[in-house]
Each structure stands twice: as C-alpha cells, then as structure tokens.
Amino acid sequence: MTVLSLASFRQGQGWLLAGLSVATLLSWWYLVHMANGMPSMQAPMPFRPWATLSMWVVMMIAMMLPSAAPGIMMLAASRPQGRHAALLPYLFTLGYLLAWVAYSALATAAQWGLHASDMLTPAQALRSELLAGLMLAAAGIFQWTPWKQACLRYCRSPLGMLAEGFPGTAWRTLTAGMRLGVYCAGCCWALMALMFVGGVMSLAWMAALTLIILLEKLISPWQWLANLLGLGLVALGVLILVG
C-alpha cells in the first residue's frame, strides 16, 4: 500500500468514525429534545404509530450504535482496497440498523397493545408492578441462557464473519450487517424491553441500559458481567413482586 493510499484509507476511517459519532449525538439530541418538550405526563397521550416507530428507531440508533462502533471500525480496517470499497462499512452499518428497525416495529406494536389495554402510565411505563417485576426477573433469567451467551459472543467478535472472506460485494456487506444486527437484537431484546418498566421516554433509563450494553460488549470478563447483571435484575424483580 502506497503512502497516498494509506493516507486515503485512514482519512476514510476518520470520516466513518465522524459519521457514527454524529449519528449517535444527533439521536441523543433528538431524544433529549423530545423528552424536554413533552407535556407534564399527567394525562394519557394519544398513540401515534408512525411517531412512535420513529422514536423507537432513533432510540435504537442512540443506544446501540455506540456499542457497535468498535466492530464497524474493525471491519473498515479489514476491508479490501478498491474503487467502491470505502462504501462497504456504511452499507454494513445500514444493514445493522435495519435489524433494529425491525425490532423497533415490534416494540411499537407492543406499545400499541399495552396502550390500547390501558396498561401504561402517561410516562409510558407499566402500571402493573406485578408485570414490571415479572419482566425484570425474566430479563435477568435470560442473561443466563445459552441464547444470550451465544448472541453476545457473536456481537463481541463480529470479525468472525471474515473467516470465509470479507463480504466484498454491496449485497453481502449489507446482509452481513443485518446478520450482526439480528444477533445483537437477540442478545439485547430483553434489556431493551425493560424500557417499559422504567418508562419509554426516560432518559436516565436509556442511559443506564446503553452503558450496560456497552460494557457487556467491550470489557473482558463479559460472561461474569452478564451473569451478575442477571442476578441483579432477578433480585430487583423479586423485590418489586414481594414489596
């Protein structure tokens, strides 16, 4: 690789990192702006499907893109050189986010069902302490399952997909990103569902879950952390149920 191509490669990585950072910051800005602009939460709000879906999509970008960024950057560093190769990490990111768009649609449907059944407070949290406690306990138990461990292992090491070669075409790169997104959704869906416990628009709850997910994917003793988190969620769920 010549000095010129190496400089261009590093510049491309810089633009990619800047794009990921801007997307994350804008998503958090939007959520903070929305939360601050909401009414006093004393009366139920009407359910608007498209607005709710948009909110969930932005929330998934804000919460999941930071933990996916290291893998995306590693993928960008491993990509082959070529005329259109610089676009591949962006397609990979798009595929990853498309999987979370699908999850957002499911979350929107769940929120609609809970809203229609009058099971949500004006802050979009569960009214029933029984259901909230059960959800916390279920999310904690899920932390100990082989499904969680397998999905988390894949999310932590996305470059395993390169064992059969770099996904060098646009379609293969897009589907590789979608595959990683599906594994990450399989890993984190139960934690994300806890937004209904803390309140869908609770910024503190979003920040706490984002930090937990980031730590699960980045620190070395990840299995220990996942198991300990599971224990804490079960304990909190039981505390709510018996309290």
mmCIF file of N, CA and C in Angstrom, residues 34 38 45-49 51-57 59 103-126 192-193 195-196 199-201:
data_model
loop_
_atom_site.group_PDB
_atom_site.id
_atom_site.type_symbol
_atom_site.label_atom_id
_atom_site.label_comp_id
_atom_site.label_asym_id
_atom_site.label_seq_id
_atom_site.Cartn_x
_atom_site.Cartn_y
_atom_site.Cartn_z
ATOM 1 N N MET A 34 -37.037 15.776 22.611
ATOM 2 C CA MET A 34 -38.389 15.235 22.684
ATOM 3 C C MET A 34 -38.842 15.096 24.137
ATOM 4 N N MET A 38 -42.041 17.231 26.077
ATOM 5 C CA MET A 38 -43.272 16.501 26.353
ATOM 6 C C MET A 38 -44.070 17.199 27.435
ATOM 7 N N MET A 45 -51.421 10.284 26.654
ATOM 8 C CA MET A 45 -51.171 10.857 25.340
ATOM 9 C C MET A 45 -51.765 9.942 24.275
ATOM 10 N N PRO A 46 -52.238 10.506 23.165
ATOM 11 C CA PRO A 46 -52.733 9.657 22.074
ATOM 12 C C PRO A 46 -51.594 8.854 21.471
ATOM 13 N N PHE A 47 -51.919 7.665 20.983
ATOM 14 C CA PHE A 47 -50.906 6.804 20.376
ATOM 15 C C PHE A 47 -50.823 7.119 18.887
ATOM 16 N N ARG A 48 -49.659 7.542 18.432
ATOM 17 C CA ARG A 48 -49.431 7.850 17.018
ATOM 18 C C ARG A 48 -48.402 6.856 16.483
ATOM 19 N N PRO A 49 -48.852 5.868 15.698
ATOM 20 C CA PRO A 49 -47.953 4.758 15.300
ATOM 21 C C PRO A 49 -46.662 5.208 14.635
ATOM 22 N N ALA A 51 -45.145 8.157 14.624
ATOM 23 C CA ALA A 51 -44.299 8.930 15.533
ATOM 24 C C ALA A 51 -43.628 8.014 16.550
ATOM 25 N N THR A 52 -44.379 7.020 17.025
ATOM 26 C CA THR A 52 -43.818 6.079 17.995
ATOM 27 C C THR A 52 -42.739 5.216 17.356
ATOM 28 N N LEU A 53 -42.986 4.767 16.123
ATOM 29 C CA LEU A 53 -41.968 3.976 15.420
ATOM 30 C C LEU A 53 -40.699 4.803 15.211
ATOM 31 N N SER A 54 -40.856 6.055 14.804
ATOM 32 C CA SER A 54 -39.696 6.926 14.610
ATOM 33 C C SER A 54 -38.918 7.090 15.909
ATOM 34 N N MET A 55 -39.648 7.254 17.011
ATOM 35 C CA MET A 55 -38.994 7.407 18.306
ATOM 36 C C MET A 55 -38.172 6.173 18.648
ATOM 37 N N TRP A 56 -38.747 4.984 18.434
ATOM 38 C CA TRP A 56 -38.025 3.743 18.741
ATOM 39 C C TRP A 56 -36.794 3.589 17.855
ATOM 40 N N VAL A 57 -36.924 3.943 16.568
ATOM 41 C CA VAL A 57 -35.776 3.823 15.662
ATOM 42 C C VAL A 57 -34.642 4.731 16.116
ATOM 43 N N MET A 59 -34.180 5.865 19.083
ATOM 44 C CA MET A 59 -33.700 5.341 20.360
ATOM 45 C C MET A 59 -32.720 4.188 20.138
ATOM 46 N N TYR A 103 -36.792 -4.495 14.970
ATOM 47 C CA TYR A 103 -37.085 -4.578 16.409
ATOM 48 C C TYR A 103 -37.950 -3.402 16.845
ATOM 49 N N SER A 104 -37.693 -2.219 16.307
ATOM 50 C CA SER A 104 -38.476 -1.036 16.648
ATOM 51 C C SER A 104 -39.939 -1.216 16.257
ATOM 52 N N ALA A 105 -40.175 -1.877 15.117
ATOM 53 C CA ALA A 105 -41.552 -2.134 14.693
ATOM 54 C C ALA A 105 -42.252 -3.063 15.693
ATOM 55 N N LEU A 106 -41.548 -4.082 16.172
ATOM 56 C CA LEU A 106 -42.123 -4.978 17.173
ATOM 57 C C LEU A 106 -42.389 -4.239 18.484
ATOM 58 N N ALA A 107 -41.454 -3.378 18.888
ATOM 59 C CA ALA A 107 -41.636 -2.606 20.114
ATOM 60 C C ALA A 107 -42.808 -1.646 19.987
ATOM 61 N N THR A 108 -42.977 -1.057 18.804
ATOM 62 C CA THR A 108 -44.113 -0.168 18.569
ATOM 63 C C THR A 108 -45.422 -0.926 18.678
ATOM 64 N N ALA A 109 -45.464 -2.130 18.106
ATOM 65 C CA ALA A 109 -46.670 -2.950 18.202
ATOM 66 C C ALA A 109 -46.970 -3.310 19.652
ATOM 67 N N ALA A 110 -45.920 -3.641 20.421
ATOM 68 C CA ALA A 110 -46.109 -3.958 21.839
ATOM 69 C C ALA A 110 -46.625 -2.744 22.600
ATOM 70 N N GLN A 111 -46.071 -1.584 22.298
ATOM 71 C CA GLN A 111 -46.512 -0.365 22.982
ATOM 72 C C GLN A 111 -47.960 -0.049 22.627
ATOM 73 N N TRP A 112 -48.331 -0.263 21.370
ATOM 74 C CA TRP A 112 -49.724 -0.038 20.970
ATOM 75 C C TRP A 112 -50.663 -0.962 21.742
ATOM 76 N N GLY A 113 -50.281 -2.247 21.863
ATOM 77 C CA GLY A 113 -51.116 -3.191 22.593
ATOM 78 C C GLY A 113 -51.261 -2.805 24.058
ATOM 79 N N LEU A 114 -50.168 -2.421 24.684
ATOM 80 C CA LEU A 114 -50.225 -2.015 26.086
ATOM 81 C C LEU A 114 -51.029 -0.726 26.253
ATOM 82 N N HIS A 115 -50.857 0.193 25.309
ATOM 83 C CA HIS A 115 -51.609 1.456 25.371
ATOM 84 C C HIS A 115 -53.100 1.203 25.205
ATOM 85 N N ALA A 116 -53.446 0.356 24.242
ATOM 86 C CA ALA A 116 -54.856 0.062 23.997
ATOM 87 C C ALA A 116 -55.494 -0.639 25.189
ATOM 88 N N SER A 117 -54.716 -1.401 25.935
ATOM 89 C CA SER A 117 -55.229 -2.111 27.118
ATOM 90 C C SER A 117 -55.153 -1.261 28.380
ATOM 91 N N ASP A 118 -54.747 0.004 28.246
ATOM 92 C CA ASP A 118 -54.620 0.930 29.378
ATOM 93 C C ASP A 118 -53.673 0.370 30.441
ATOM 94 N N MET A 119 -52.580 -0.234 29.978
ATOM 95 C CA MET A 119 -51.610 -0.814 30.893
ATOM 96 C C MET A 119 -50.377 0.065 31.064
ATOM 97 N N LEU A 120 -50.366 1.251 30.421
ATOM 98 C CA LEU A 120 -49.225 2.155 30.508
ATOM 99 C C LEU A 120 -49.627 3.449 31.195
ATOM 100 N N THR A 121 -48.707 3.987 31.977
ATOM 101 C CA THR A 121 -48.904 5.295 32.592
ATOM 102 C C THR A 121 -48.695 6.377 31.525
ATOM 103 N N PRO A 122 -49.034 7.634 31.819
ATOM 104 C CA PRO A 122 -48.725 8.696 30.859
ATOM 105 C C PRO A 122 -47.250 8.778 30.494
ATOM 106 N N ALA A 123 -46.359 8.320 31.380
ATOM 107 C CA ALA A 123 -44.920 8.286 31.080
ATOM 108 C C ALA A 123 -44.529 7.040 30.287
ATOM 109 N N GLN A 124 -45.530 6.261 29.847
ATOM 110 C CA GLN A 124 -45.312 5.062 29.049
ATOM 111 C C GLN A 124 -44.529 3.990 29.807
ATOM 112 N N ALA A 125 -44.810 3.872 31.095
ATOM 113 C CA ALA A 125 -44.272 2.793 31.928
ATOM 114 C C ALA A 125 -45.430 1.885 32.336
ATOM 115 N N LEU A 126 -45.113 0.652 32.662
ATOM 116 C CA LEU A 126 -46.155 -0.297 33.055
ATOM 117 C C LEU A 126 -46.848 0.146 34.342
ATOM 118 N N MET A 192 -33.762 -4.209 26.275
ATOM 119 C CA MET A 192 -34.499 -3.116 25.649
ATOM 120 C C MET A 192 -35.965 -3.108 26.069
ATOM 121 N N ALA A 193 -36.540 -4.286 26.262
ATOM 122 C CA ALA A 193 -37.943 -4.361 26.690
ATOM 123 C C ALA A 193 -38.154 -3.738 28.061
ATOM 124 N N MET A 195 -37.421 -0.931 28.879
ATOM 125 C CA MET A 195 -37.847 0.454 28.739
ATOM 126 C C MET A 195 -39.291 0.616 29.182
ATOM 127 N N PHE A 196 -40.084 -0.435 29.063
ATOM 128 C CA PHE A 196 -41.480 -0.370 29.511
ATOM 129 C C PHE A 196 -41.583 -0.392 31.034
ATOM 130 N N GLY A 199 -40.018 3.424 31.817
ATOM 131 C CA GLY A 199 -40.662 4.499 31.075
ATOM 132 C C GLY A 199 -39.987 4.657 29.729
ATOM 133 N N VAL A 200 -40.764 4.556 28.665
ATOM 134 C CA VAL A 200 -40.192 4.528 27.322
ATOM 135 C C VAL A 200 -39.367 5.773 27.026
ATOM 136 N N MET A 201 -39.774 6.927 27.569
ATOM 137 C CA MET A 201 -39.044 8.162 27.301
ATOM 138 C C MET A 201 -38.175 8.597 28.474
#
